[in-house]
Every structure is written in structure tokens, then in C-alpha cells.
mmCIF file of C-alpha atoms and ligand atoms in Angstrom:
data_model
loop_
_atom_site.group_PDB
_atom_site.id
_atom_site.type_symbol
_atom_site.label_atom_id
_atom_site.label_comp_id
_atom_site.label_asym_id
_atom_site.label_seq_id
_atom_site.Cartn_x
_atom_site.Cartn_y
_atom_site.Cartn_z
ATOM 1 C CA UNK A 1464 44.411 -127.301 -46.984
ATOM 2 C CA UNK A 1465 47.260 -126.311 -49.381
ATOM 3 C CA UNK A 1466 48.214 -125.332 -52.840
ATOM 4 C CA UNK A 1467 46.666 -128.562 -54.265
ATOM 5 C CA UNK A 1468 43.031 -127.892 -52.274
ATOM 6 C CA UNK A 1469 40.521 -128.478 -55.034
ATOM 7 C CA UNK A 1470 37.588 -125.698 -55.440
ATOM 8 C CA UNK A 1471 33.952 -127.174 -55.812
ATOM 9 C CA UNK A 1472 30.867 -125.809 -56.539
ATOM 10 C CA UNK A 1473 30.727 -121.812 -57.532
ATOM 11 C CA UNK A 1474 28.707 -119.648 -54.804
ATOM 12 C CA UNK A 1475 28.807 -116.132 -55.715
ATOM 13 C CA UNK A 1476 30.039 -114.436 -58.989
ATOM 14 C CA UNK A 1477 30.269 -110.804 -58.736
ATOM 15 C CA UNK A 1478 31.938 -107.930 -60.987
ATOM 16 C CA UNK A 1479 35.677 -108.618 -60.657
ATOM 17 C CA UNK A 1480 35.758 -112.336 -58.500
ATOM 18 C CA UNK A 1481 34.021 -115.577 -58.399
ATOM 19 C CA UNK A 1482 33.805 -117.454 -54.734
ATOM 20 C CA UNK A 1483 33.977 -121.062 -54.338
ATOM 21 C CA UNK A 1484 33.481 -123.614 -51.657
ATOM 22 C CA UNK A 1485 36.025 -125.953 -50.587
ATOM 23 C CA UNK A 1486 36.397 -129.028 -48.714
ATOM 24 C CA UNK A 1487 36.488 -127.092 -45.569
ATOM 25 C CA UNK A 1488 33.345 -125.661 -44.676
ATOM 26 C CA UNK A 1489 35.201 -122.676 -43.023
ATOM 27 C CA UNK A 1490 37.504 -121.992 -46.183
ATOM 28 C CA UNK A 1491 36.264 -120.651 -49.357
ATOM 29 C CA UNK A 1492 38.314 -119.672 -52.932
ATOM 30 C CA UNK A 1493 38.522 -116.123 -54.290
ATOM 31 C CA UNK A 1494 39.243 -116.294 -57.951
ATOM 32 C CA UNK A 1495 40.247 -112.976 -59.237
ATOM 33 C CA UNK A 1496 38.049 -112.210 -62.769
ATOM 34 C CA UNK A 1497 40.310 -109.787 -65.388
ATOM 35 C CA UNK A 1498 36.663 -107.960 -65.647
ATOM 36 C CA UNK A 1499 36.482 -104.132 -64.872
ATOM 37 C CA UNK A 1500 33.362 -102.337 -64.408
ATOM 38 C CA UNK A 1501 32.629 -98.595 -63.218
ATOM 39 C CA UNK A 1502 29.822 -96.080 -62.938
ATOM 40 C CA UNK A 1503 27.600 -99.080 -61.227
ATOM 41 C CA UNK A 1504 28.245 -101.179 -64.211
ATOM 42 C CA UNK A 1505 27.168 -99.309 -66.917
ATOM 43 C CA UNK A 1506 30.881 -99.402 -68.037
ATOM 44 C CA UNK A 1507 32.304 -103.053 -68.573
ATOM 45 C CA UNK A 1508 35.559 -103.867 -70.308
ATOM 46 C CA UNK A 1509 38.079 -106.336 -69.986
ATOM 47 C CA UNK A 1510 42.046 -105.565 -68.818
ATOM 48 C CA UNK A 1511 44.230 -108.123 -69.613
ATOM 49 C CA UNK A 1512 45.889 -110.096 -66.324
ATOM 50 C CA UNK A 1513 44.101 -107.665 -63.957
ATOM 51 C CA UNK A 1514 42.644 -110.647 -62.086
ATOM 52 C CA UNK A 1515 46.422 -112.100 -61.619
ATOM 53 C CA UNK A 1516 47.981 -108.637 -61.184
ATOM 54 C CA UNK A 1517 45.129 -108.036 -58.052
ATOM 55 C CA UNK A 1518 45.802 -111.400 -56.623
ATOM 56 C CA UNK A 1519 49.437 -110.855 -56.125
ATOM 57 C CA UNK A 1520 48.715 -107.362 -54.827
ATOM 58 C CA UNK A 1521 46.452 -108.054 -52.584
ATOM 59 C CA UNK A 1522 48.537 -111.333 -51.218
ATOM 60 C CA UNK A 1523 51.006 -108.851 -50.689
ATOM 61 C CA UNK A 1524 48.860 -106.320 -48.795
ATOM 62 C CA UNK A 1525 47.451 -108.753 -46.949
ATOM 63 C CA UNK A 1526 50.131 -110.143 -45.809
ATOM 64 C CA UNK A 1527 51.601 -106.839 -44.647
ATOM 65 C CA UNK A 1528 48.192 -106.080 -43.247
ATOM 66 C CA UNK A 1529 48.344 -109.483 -41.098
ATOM 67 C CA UNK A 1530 52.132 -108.837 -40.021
ATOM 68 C CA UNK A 1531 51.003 -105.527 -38.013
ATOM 69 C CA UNK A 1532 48.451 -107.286 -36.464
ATOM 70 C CA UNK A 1533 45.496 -106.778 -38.615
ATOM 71 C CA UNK A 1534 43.398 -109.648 -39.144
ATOM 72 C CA UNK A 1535 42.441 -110.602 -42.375
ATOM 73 C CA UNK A 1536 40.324 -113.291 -44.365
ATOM 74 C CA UNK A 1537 43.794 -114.142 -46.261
ATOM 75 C CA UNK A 1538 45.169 -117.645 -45.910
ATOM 76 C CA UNK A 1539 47.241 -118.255 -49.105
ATOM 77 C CA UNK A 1540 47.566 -117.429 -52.552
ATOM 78 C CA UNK A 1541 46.839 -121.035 -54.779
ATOM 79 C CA UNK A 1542 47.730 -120.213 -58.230
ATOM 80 C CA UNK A 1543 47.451 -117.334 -60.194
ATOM 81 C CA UNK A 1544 43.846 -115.976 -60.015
ATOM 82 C CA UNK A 1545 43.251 -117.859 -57.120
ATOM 83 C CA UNK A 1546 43.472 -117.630 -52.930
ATOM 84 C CA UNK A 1547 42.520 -119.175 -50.109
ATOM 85 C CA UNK A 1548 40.074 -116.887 -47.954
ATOM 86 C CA UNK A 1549 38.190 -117.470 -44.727
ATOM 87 C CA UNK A 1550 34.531 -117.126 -45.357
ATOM 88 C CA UNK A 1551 33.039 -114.472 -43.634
ATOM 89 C CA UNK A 1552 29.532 -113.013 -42.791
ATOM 90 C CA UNK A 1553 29.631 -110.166 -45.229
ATOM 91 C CA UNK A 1554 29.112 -106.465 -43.256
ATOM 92 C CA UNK A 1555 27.262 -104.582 -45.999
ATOM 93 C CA UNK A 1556 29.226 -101.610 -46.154
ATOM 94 C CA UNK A 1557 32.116 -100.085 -48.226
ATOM 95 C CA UNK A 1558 34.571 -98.374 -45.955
ATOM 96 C CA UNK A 1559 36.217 -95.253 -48.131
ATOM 97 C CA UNK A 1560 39.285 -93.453 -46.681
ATOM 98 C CA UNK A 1561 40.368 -90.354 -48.365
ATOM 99 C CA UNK A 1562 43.765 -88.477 -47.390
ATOM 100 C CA UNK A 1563 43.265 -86.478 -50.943
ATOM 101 C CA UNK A 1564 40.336 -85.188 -52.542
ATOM 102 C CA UNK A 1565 38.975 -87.095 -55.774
ATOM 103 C CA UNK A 1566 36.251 -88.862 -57.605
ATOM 104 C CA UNK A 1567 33.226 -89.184 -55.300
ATOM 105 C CA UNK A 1568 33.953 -86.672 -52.675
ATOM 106 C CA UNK A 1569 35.242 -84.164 -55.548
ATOM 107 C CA UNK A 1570 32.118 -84.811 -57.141
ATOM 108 C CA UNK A 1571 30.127 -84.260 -54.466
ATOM 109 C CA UNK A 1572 31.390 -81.149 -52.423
ATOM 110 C CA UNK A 1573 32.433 -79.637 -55.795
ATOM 111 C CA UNK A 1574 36.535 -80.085 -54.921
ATOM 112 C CA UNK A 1575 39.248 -79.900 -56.491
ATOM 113 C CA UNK A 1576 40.892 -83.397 -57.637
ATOM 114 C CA UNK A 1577 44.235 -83.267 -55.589
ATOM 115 C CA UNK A 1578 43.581 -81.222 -52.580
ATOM 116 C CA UNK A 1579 45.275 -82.460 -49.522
ATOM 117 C CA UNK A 1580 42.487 -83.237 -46.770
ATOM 118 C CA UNK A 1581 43.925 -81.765 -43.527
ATOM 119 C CA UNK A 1582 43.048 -85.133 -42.011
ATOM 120 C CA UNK A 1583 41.676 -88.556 -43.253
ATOM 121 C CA UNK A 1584 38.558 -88.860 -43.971
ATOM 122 C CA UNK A 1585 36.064 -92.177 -43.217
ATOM 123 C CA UNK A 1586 32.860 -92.859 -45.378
ATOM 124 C CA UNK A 1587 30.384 -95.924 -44.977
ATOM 125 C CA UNK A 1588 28.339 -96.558 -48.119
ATOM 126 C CA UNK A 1589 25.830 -99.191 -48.734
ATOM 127 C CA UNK A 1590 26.702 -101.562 -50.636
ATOM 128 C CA UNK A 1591 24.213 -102.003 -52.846
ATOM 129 C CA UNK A 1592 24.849 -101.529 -56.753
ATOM 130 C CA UNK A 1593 21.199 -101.010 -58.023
ATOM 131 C CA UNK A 1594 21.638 -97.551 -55.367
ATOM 132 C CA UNK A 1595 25.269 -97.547 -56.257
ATOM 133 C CA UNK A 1596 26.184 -97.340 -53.021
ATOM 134 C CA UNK A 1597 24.930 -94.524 -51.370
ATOM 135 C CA UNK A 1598 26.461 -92.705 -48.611
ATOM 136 C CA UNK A 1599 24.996 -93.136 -45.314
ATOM 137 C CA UNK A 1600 26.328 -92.597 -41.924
ATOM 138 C CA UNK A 1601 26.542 -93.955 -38.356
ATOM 139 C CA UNK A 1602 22.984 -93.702 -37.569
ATOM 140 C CA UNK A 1603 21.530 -95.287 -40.679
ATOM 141 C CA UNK A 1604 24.020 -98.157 -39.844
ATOM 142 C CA UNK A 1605 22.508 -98.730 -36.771
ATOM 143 C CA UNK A 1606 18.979 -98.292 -37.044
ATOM 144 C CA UNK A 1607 18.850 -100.624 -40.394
ATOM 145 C CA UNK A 1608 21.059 -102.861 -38.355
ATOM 146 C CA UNK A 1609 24.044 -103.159 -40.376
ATOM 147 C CA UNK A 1610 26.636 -103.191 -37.612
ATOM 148 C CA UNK A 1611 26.379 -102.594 -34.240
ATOM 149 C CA UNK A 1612 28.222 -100.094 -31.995
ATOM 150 C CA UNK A 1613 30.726 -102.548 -31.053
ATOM 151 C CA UNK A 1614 31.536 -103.920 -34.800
ATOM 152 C CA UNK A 1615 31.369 -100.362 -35.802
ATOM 153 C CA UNK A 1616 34.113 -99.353 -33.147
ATOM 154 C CA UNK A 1617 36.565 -101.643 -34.343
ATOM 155 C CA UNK A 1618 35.718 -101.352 -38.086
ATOM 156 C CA UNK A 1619 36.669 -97.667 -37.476
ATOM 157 C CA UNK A 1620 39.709 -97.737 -35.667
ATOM 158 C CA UNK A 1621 41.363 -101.036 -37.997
ATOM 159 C CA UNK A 1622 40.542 -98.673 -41.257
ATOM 160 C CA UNK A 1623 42.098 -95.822 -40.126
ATOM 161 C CA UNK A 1624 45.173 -98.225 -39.054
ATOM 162 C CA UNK A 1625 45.221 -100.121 -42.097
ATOM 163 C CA UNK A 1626 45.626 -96.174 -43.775
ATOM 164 C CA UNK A 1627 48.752 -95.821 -41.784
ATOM 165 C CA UNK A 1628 50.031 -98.892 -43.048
ATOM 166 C CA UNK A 1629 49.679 -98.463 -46.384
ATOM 167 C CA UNK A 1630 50.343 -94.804 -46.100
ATOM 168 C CA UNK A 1631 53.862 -95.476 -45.527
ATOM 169 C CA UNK A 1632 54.229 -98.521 -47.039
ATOM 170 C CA UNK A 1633 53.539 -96.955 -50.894
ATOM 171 C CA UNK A 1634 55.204 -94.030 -49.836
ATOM 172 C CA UNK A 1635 58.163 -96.521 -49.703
ATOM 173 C CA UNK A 1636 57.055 -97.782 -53.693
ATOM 174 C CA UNK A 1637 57.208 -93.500 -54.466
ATOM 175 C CA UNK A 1638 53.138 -94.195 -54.691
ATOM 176 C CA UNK A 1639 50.591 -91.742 -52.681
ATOM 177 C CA UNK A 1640 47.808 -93.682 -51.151
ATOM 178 C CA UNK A 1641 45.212 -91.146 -52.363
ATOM 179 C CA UNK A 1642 41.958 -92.847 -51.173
ATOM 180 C CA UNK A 1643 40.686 -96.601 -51.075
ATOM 181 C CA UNK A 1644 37.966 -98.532 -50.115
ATOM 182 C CA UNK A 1645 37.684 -101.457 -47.932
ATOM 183 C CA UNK A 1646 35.071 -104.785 -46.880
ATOM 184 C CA UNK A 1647 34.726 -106.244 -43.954
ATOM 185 C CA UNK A 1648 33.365 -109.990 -42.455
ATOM 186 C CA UNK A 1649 32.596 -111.786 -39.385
ATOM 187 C CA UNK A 1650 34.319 -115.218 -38.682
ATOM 188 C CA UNK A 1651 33.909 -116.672 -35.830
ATOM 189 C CA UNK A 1652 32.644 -113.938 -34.081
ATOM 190 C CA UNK A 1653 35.998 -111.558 -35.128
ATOM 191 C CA UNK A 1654 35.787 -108.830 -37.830
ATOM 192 C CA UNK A 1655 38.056 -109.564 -40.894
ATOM 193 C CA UNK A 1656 39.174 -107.876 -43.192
ATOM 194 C CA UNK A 1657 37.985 -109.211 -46.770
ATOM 195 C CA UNK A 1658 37.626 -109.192 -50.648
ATOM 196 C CA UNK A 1659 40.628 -107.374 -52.427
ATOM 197 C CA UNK A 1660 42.988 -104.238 -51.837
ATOM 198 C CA UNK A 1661 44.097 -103.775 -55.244
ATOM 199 C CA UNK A 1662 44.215 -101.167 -58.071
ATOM 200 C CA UNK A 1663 40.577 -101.713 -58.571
ATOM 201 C CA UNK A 1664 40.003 -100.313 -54.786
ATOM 202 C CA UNK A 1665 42.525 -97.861 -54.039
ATOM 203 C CA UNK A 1666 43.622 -94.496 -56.084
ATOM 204 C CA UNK A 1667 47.259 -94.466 -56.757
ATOM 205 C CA UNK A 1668 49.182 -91.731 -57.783
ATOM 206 C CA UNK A 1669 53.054 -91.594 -58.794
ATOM 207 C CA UNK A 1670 55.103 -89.801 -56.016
ATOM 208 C CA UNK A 1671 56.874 -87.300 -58.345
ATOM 209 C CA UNK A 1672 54.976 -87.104 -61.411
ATOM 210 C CA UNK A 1673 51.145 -87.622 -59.771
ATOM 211 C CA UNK A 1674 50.512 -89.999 -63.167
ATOM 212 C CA UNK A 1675 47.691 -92.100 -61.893
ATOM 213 C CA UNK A 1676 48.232 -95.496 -61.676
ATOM 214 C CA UNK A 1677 45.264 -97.327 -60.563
ATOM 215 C CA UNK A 1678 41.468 -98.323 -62.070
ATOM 216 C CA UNK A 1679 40.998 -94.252 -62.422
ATOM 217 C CA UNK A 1680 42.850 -94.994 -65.955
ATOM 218 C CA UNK A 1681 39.741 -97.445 -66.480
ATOM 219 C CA UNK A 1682 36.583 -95.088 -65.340
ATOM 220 C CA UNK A 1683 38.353 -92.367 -67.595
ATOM 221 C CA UNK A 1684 39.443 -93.789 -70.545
ATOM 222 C CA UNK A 1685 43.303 -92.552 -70.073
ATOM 223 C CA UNK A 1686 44.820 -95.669 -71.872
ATOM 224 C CA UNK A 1687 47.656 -97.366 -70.369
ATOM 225 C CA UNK A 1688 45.266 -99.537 -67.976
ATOM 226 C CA UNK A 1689 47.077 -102.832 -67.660
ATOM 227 C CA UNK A 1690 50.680 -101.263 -67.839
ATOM 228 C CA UNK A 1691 49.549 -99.194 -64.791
ATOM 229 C CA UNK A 1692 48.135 -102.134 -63.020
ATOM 230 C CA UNK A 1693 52.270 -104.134 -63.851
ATOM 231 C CA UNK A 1694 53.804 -100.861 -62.498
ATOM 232 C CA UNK A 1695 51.938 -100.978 -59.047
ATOM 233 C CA UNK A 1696 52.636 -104.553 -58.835
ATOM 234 C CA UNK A 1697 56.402 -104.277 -60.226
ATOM 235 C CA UNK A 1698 56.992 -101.850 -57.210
ATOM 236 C CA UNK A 1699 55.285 -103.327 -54.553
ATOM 237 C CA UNK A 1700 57.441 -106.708 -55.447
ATOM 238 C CA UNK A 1701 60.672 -104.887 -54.823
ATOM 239 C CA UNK A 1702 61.770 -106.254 -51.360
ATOM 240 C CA UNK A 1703 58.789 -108.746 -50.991
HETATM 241 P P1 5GP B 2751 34.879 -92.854 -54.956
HETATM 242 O O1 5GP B 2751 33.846 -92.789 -53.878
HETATM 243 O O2 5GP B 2751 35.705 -91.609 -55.010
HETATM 244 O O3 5GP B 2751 34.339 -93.276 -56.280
HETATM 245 O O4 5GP B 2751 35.878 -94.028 -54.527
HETATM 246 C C1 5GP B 2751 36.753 -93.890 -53.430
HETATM 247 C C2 5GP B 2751 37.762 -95.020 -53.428
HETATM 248 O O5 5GP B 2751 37.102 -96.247 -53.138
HETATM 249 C C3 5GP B 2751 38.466 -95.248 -54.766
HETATM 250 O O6 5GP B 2751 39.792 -95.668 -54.502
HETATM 251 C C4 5GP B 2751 37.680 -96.356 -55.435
HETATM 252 O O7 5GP B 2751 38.510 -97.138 -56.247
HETATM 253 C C5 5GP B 2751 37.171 -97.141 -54.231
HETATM 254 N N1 5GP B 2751 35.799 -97.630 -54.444
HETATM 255 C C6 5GP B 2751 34.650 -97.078 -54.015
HETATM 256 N N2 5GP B 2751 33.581 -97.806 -54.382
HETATM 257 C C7 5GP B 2751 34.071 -98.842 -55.075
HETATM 258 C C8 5GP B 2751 33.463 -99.970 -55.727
HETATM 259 O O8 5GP B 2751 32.241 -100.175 -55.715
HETATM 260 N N3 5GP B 2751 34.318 -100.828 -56.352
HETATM 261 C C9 5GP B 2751 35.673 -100.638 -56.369
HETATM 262 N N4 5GP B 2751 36.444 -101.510 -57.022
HETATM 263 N N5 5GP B 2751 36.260 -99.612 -55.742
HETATM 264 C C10 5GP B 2751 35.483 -98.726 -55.119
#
């Protein structure tokens, strides 16, 4: 299935995307939505181009993702808002890693935005908006049967990977990788990584002048939100 695969009927329509089925049973469509919402959507506003900005970002994450060896739902981007994905069983958690303290985890131990975590740190939340995804840990993930041992075990060690990646790889853009959050799937049996890795999920910050860069500008009302969103994008296009 290429560029010209045709999307049919709409499945799921959620904040920021809309899925589709395709002619493959195995093969769904992510269209990207230029809807932002925060604060479990009880903020909703619109930023110009976000859904094509995220596309290309997260065609180009993925793609680096998939070229160290981490596997992904990504098949191809088909047009602006739109790529092809794998469809996955959906693992109901959000897996947050933090190498600097903000938002949620300043919020909740009373932190400092900025402070450098001595190590990264992993969170599981439920995803589930009408909770707003509550933290929970490995034992509530086990006994509600969310993931098993085995899925959790590789869920761990790929997101602490896919931190080194990206780590480095922003570094390279003068970005710091602050924190981000990432889904996961089964296909066939193997855990994928899925929906987006975009502005929307990760917390960017400029190298030199710590200027955030990401959906932050959004939740806060800083102004600036889709120029941030072209700057990301702008430097992660330089060599790709
Ligand atoms: P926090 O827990 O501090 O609000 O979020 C940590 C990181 O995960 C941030 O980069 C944030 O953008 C991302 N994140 C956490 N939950 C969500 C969510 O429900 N939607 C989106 N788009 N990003 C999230």
C-alpha cells in the first residue's frame, strides 16, 4: 500500500488525531488534527499547521527510532496530515521520561522547573482522561492486568533507549530533551512503538537560551505557539 492507499471508514477520533481503516486489515491511517488540548481538556484551542508540523516530526523520529533498531508502528508518511501506521493493540499506559524536572513531577514533589535529575526518571500513568491519567506503578499494572512482566520488561528498557536516542539526537538540533511521553501497541505479538513523538509529547527547551519550544507555550499561554512548533521542525530537517 503506497502514497495513493485510500482511507475508509473513521474508527477512533481523539484530541489531536483521527484513525482510519484501510484496505489492509493490518494497516490503519493516522491523520494528525491541528487541535491542542491541556489540563484533561478543559483547555482547547486551535494552532495553525500543528497537525502537519507533528506529522513530519514524528516521520522523522520515527524513522530515526526504526534505524537504531527500535520498532515502531511507522510505515510511511501519505500526505501532509496523514501516515501509514500498523494497528496495534493499544497498552493503556503513558510512558513519561524525565531527565529535568517540570510540569507534573514539579507539581507534584514541589520542584523546581529546571533541575537536572541525577538520572532519568520512568513514570507509567493510566491513560484514562476522565482520571487524567493518574500515576500508578508496577504493581497496579499488573494486578489490573495492563501489561505483563514480560511486556513490561521490554517497554522499560526500549523507553529508556529511545531517551538516549533522542537525547543526543536534539542535542545535535541545540534542543534539550527535557521530558516526553510515549504509547505503546502489540502487533503481532511484538510491542510497537505508537501514536506521535512530537511537540505535543515531549518538552523542548533551546540549548543556549532554555526558551521553550514545545506545547508548554500552549498549557501556559506564552504566545509564539505555532512559530515554536516551525522552529523544532526547521531544525530537526537540517540533515534529514
Ligand atoms: P507532565 O506529566 O509533566 O504533564 O508531562 C510529562 C511529559 O509528557 C511532557 O513532555 C508532556 O508533554 C507529555 N505528556 C504527558 N501526558 C500527556 C498527554 O496526555 N498528552 C500529551 N500530548 N502529552 C503528554
Amino acid at each position: 500500500m503506497g502514497p495513493e492507499a485510500k482511507r475508509s471508514e473513521l474508527i477512533y477520533e481523539g484530541k489531536a488525531k483521527k484513525l482510519y481503516k484501510t484496505d489492509d486489515p493490518n494497516l490503519l491511517v493516522q491523520e494528525f488534527k491541528d487541535d491542542a488540548t491541556a489540563f484533561g481538556a478543559t483547555k482547547h484551542g486551535i494552532i495553525n499547521q500543528k497537525g502537519v508540523i507533528n506529522n513530519r516530526i514524528s516521520e522523522i523520529v520515527f524513522k530515526l527510532l526504526e534505524s537504531k533498531g527500535v520498532a515502531t508502528h511507522f510505515v510511511q508518511r501519505l500526505s501532509p496530515r496523514e501516515m501509514l501506521i500498523k494497528k496495534v493493540k493499544v497498552i493503556p499506559l503513558e510512558i513519561t521520561i524525565r531527565n529535568i524536572v517540570a510540569g507534573g513531577m514539579a507539581k507534584l514533589l514541589g520542584l523546581e522547573e529546571g533541575l537536572i535529575l541525577k538520572e532519568p526518571v520512568l513514570e507509567y500513568h493510566y491513560k484514562e482522561d476522565n482520571l487524567h491519567d493518574p500515576m500508578i506503578n508496577e504493581y497496579h499494572i499488573k494486578a489490573l492486568g495492563l501489561a505483563n512482566t514480560a511486556d513490561l520488561k521490554v517497554i522499560n528498557s526500549v523507553s529508556f533507549q529511545i531517551n538516549n536516542i533522542l537525547k543526543s539526537f536534539f542535542d545535535r538540533k541545540h534542543l534539550i530533551l527535557v521530558d516526553f511521553k510515549l504509547e505503546f501497541g502489540k502487533h503481532k505479538g511484538k510491542i510497537l512503538l505508537g501514536d506521535e513523538v512530537s511537540p505535543d509529547t515531549c518538552r523542548l527547551w533551546d540549548k543556549t537560551t532554555k526558551e521553550k519550544l514545545d506545547k508548554d507555550r500552549f498549557r501556559m499561554d506564552l504566545g509564539g505557539v505555532e512559530d515554536a512548533y516551525h522552529e523544532v521542525l526547521r531544525r530537526l530537517e537540517v540533515g534529514n
